[in-house]
Amino acid sequence: MKASDLNLKESLNFDPTNGKITLGNSRMVLFGVEAFGELYQELLNIGDLPAARVVMRRFGAANGRERARTVKQEFQPADKMEWLAFGPTLHTWEGVGLPKLASLEYDGASTFNLVVEFRHSYLAEEFLRKIGPASEPVCWQLAGYIGGYCSEVFGLNLFCRETTCIAKGDPCCTFICKPQDEWL
Ligand SMILES: [Zn+2]
């Protein structure tokens, strides 16, 4: 299947008899985004900003890797580029925001540089609502997700960092994903 043919309304299986929603073999849950504002607040209450960043990033990376495996199993994309395309398409359908692939350099081996411009990030909106303007990008879960998803697709050790963020007043959130050792 092509990413552009995805219709999540048809792919999700709602099973209220058993209290489950599934996408293939992967169980999903629906819950209100306001809980994420509370989660940010609690993480900052019990730790500091770097600790909150690490927790959310790792959560996102696990989520991204799992979602990439589900896409491969359920939709069998024809190649890596099509597999990659399911990432932003799913994010759009899931309601987390509106990602746009701004650029991609990939040579089929270890050269990889992906730039995503992301509008309507639910995390940036929740951070602003609950905590207020941020001094650094705060969509750590999305950065983790993009890095995890791309690492799984391309078989590379990729790391994604957010460089601009709506929560700190930028016009959109920008994510750059490239090999981990290139960030050092
Ligand atoms: Zn952001």
Short mmCIF file of C-alpha atoms and ligand atoms in Angstrom, two decimals:
data_model
loop_
_atom_site.label_atom_id
_atom_site.label_comp_id
_atom_site.label_asym_id
_atom_site.label_seq_id
_atom_site.Cartn_x
_atom_site.Cartn_y
_atom_site.Cartn_z
CA MET A 1 0.00 0.00 0.00
CA LYS A 2 1.10 3.58 -0.62
CA ALA A 3 1.14 6.08 2.21
CA SER A 4 -1.07 8.40 0.17
CA ASP A 5 -3.75 5.67 0.06
CA LEU A 6 -3.87 5.32 3.85
CA ASN A 7 -7.24 5.94 5.45
CA LEU A 8 -6.84 5.39 9.17
CA LYS A 9 -10.61 5.45 9.64
CA GLU A 10 -10.72 2.20 7.66
CA SER A 11 -7.51 0.68 9.06
CA LEU A 12 -8.39 1.03 12.74
CA ASN A 13 -10.44 -1.71 14.32
CA PHE A 14 -12.72 -0.41 17.07
CA ASP A 15 -13.66 -3.26 19.40
CA PRO A 16 -15.73 -1.84 22.24
CA THR A 17 -16.82 -5.35 23.27
CA ASN A 18 -13.28 -6.00 24.49
CA GLY A 19 -12.35 -2.40 25.20
CA LYS A 20 -9.69 -2.29 22.48
CA ILE A 21 -8.66 -0.38 19.39
CA THR A 22 -6.11 -2.06 17.13
CA LEU A 23 -4.09 -1.23 14.05
CA GLY A 24 -3.15 -4.68 12.84
CA ASN A 25 -1.61 -6.39 15.86
CA SER A 26 -0.74 -3.10 17.51
CA ARG A 27 -3.04 -1.88 20.27
CA MET A 28 -3.87 1.82 20.25
CA VAL A 29 -5.56 4.10 22.76
CA LEU A 30 -7.36 7.40 22.40
CA PHE A 31 -7.06 10.00 25.10
CA GLY A 32 -7.32 13.74 25.43
CA VAL A 33 -4.21 15.80 24.78
CA GLU A 34 -4.69 17.88 27.93
CA ALA A 35 -3.15 14.97 29.84
CA PHE A 36 0.14 15.83 28.14
CA GLY A 37 0.12 19.32 29.61
CA GLU A 38 -0.24 17.69 33.03
CA LEU A 39 2.52 15.22 32.20
CA TYR A 40 4.89 18.07 31.30
CA GLN A 41 4.05 19.79 34.55
CA GLU A 42 4.59 16.64 36.62
CA LEU A 43 7.89 15.82 34.92
CA LEU A 44 9.13 19.34 35.63
CA ASN A 45 7.88 19.13 39.22
CA ILE A 46 9.75 15.95 40.03
CA GLY A 47 12.88 16.59 37.97
CA ASP A 48 14.41 19.28 35.81
CA LEU A 49 14.12 20.17 32.15
CA PRO A 50 16.93 17.85 30.92
CA ALA A 51 15.36 14.91 32.80
CA ALA A 52 11.93 15.64 31.32
CA ARG A 53 13.51 15.89 27.88
CA VAL A 54 15.20 12.48 28.20
CA VAL A 55 12.05 10.71 29.41
CA MET A 56 9.85 12.16 26.68
CA ARG A 57 12.45 11.57 23.98
CA ARG A 58 12.93 7.90 24.90
CA PHE A 59 9.18 7.39 25.10
CA GLY A 60 8.86 8.91 21.63
CA ALA A 61 11.72 6.83 20.19
CA ALA A 62 10.12 3.60 21.42
CA ASN A 63 6.81 4.75 19.97
CA GLY A 64 8.39 5.62 16.59
CA ARG A 65 10.23 2.31 16.28
CA GLU A 66 7.13 0.33 17.18
CA ARG A 67 5.02 2.29 14.72
CA ALA A 68 7.54 1.74 11.91
CA ARG A 69 7.40 -2.03 12.50
CA THR A 70 3.61 -1.95 12.50
CA VAL A 71 3.57 -0.02 9.22
CA LYS A 72 5.87 -2.54 7.59
CA GLN A 73 3.80 -5.47 8.78
CA GLU A 74 0.37 -4.01 8.05
CA PHE A 75 0.89 -1.94 4.92
CA GLN A 76 3.96 -3.57 3.33
CA PRO A 77 5.39 -0.41 1.73
CA ALA A 78 7.21 -1.09 -1.54
CA ASP A 79 10.52 0.45 -0.48
CA LYS A 80 12.19 2.54 2.24
CA MET A 81 10.98 5.85 0.81
CA GLU A 82 7.40 4.66 0.82
CA TRP A 83 7.90 3.25 4.33
CA LEU A 84 9.27 6.63 5.41
CA ALA A 85 6.27 8.41 3.85
CA PHE A 86 3.93 6.52 6.19
CA GLY A 87 5.54 8.31 9.16
CA PRO A 88 4.21 11.83 8.50
CA THR A 89 1.02 10.43 6.95
CA LEU A 90 0.23 8.52 10.14
CA HIS A 91 1.10 11.53 12.31
CA THR A 92 -1.38 13.60 10.32
CA TRP A 93 -4.13 10.99 10.71
CA GLU A 94 -3.34 10.52 14.41
CA GLY A 95 -3.95 14.22 14.99
CA VAL A 96 -0.56 14.99 16.53
CA GLY A 97 0.04 17.76 13.98
CA LEU A 98 0.85 18.51 10.38
CA PRO A 99 4.37 17.45 9.37
CA LYS A 100 5.91 18.38 6.04
CA LEU A 101 9.09 16.84 4.69
CA ALA A 102 11.23 19.91 3.93
CA SER A 103 14.30 18.06 2.65
CA LEU A 104 15.94 14.66 2.60
CA GLU A 105 19.48 13.64 1.70
CA TYR A 106 20.00 9.89 1.58
CA ASP A 107 22.62 8.07 -0.47
CA GLY A 108 21.41 4.53 0.18
CA ALA A 109 24.17 4.01 2.76
CA SER A 110 25.07 6.11 5.79
CA THR A 111 24.51 9.66 4.49
CA PHE A 112 21.21 10.76 5.95
CA ASN A 113 19.81 14.19 6.69
CA LEU A 114 16.08 14.74 7.05
CA VAL A 115 14.38 18.04 7.82
CA VAL A 116 10.72 18.12 8.85
CA GLU A 117 8.65 21.26 9.34
CA PHE A 118 5.82 20.55 11.74
CA ARG A 119 2.74 22.68 12.30
CA HIS A 120 0.05 22.34 14.97
CA SER A 121 2.21 20.22 17.29
CA TYR A 122 -0.10 19.07 20.07
CA LEU A 123 2.86 19.08 22.46
CA ALA A 124 3.80 22.69 21.77
CA GLU A 125 0.17 23.72 22.21
CA GLU A 126 -0.11 21.81 25.48
CA PHE A 127 3.18 23.20 26.83
CA LEU A 128 2.00 26.73 26.06
CA ARG A 129 -1.41 26.10 27.61
CA LYS A 130 -0.14 24.53 30.82
CA ILE A 131 3.29 26.08 31.40
CA GLY A 132 3.62 29.06 29.07
CA PRO A 133 6.27 30.19 26.57
CA ALA A 134 9.33 27.93 26.46
CA SER A 135 12.99 28.92 26.30
CA GLU A 136 13.93 25.90 24.18
CA PRO A 137 12.08 23.50 21.83
CA VAL A 138 9.82 21.19 23.86
CA CYS A 139 8.35 18.65 21.43
CA TRP A 140 10.77 16.03 22.70
CA GLN A 141 8.39 13.12 22.17
CA LEU A 142 8.04 14.05 18.48
CA ALA A 143 11.81 14.36 18.06
CA GLY A 144 12.21 10.92 19.64
CA TYR A 145 9.47 9.49 17.44
CA ILE A 146 11.00 10.82 14.21
CA GLY A 147 14.46 9.56 15.18
CA GLY A 148 13.12 6.15 16.19
CA TYR A 149 10.91 5.76 13.13
CA CYS A 150 13.70 6.70 10.70
CA SER A 151 16.26 4.53 12.51
CA GLU A 152 13.99 1.52 12.12
CA VAL A 153 13.27 2.20 8.44
CA PHE A 154 16.84 2.89 7.34
CA GLY A 155 18.66 0.58 9.76
CA LEU A 156 20.82 3.48 10.94
CA ASN A 157 21.53 4.92 14.38
CA LEU A 158 19.78 8.25 13.81
CA PHE A 159 19.11 11.03 16.27
CA CYS A 160 16.54 13.77 15.80
CA ARG A 161 16.68 17.19 17.38
CA GLU A 162 14.13 19.99 17.29
CA THR A 163 15.65 23.33 16.33
CA THR A 164 12.64 25.67 16.24
CA CYS A 165 9.39 25.31 18.17
CA ILE A 166 6.00 26.98 18.28
CA ALA A 167 6.22 26.83 22.08
CA LYS A 168 9.09 29.33 22.01
CA GLY A 169 7.45 31.61 19.47
CA ASP A 170 8.75 30.21 16.19
CA PRO A 171 6.34 29.94 13.22
CA CYS A 172 6.67 26.13 13.17
CA CYS A 173 8.53 23.30 14.84
CA THR A 174 11.55 22.09 12.85
CA PHE A 175 13.14 18.68 13.29
CA ILE A 176 16.51 17.61 11.94
CA CYS A 177 17.32 13.91 11.88
CA LYS A 178 20.81 12.64 11.09
CA PRO A 179 23.31 10.00 12.25
CA GLN A 180 23.94 10.22 15.98
CA ASP A 181 27.72 10.62 15.62
CA GLU A 182 27.24 13.72 13.44
CA TRP A 183 25.67 15.55 16.38
CA LEU A 184 28.80 15.10 18.53
ZN ZN B 1 7.80 22.10 18.96
#
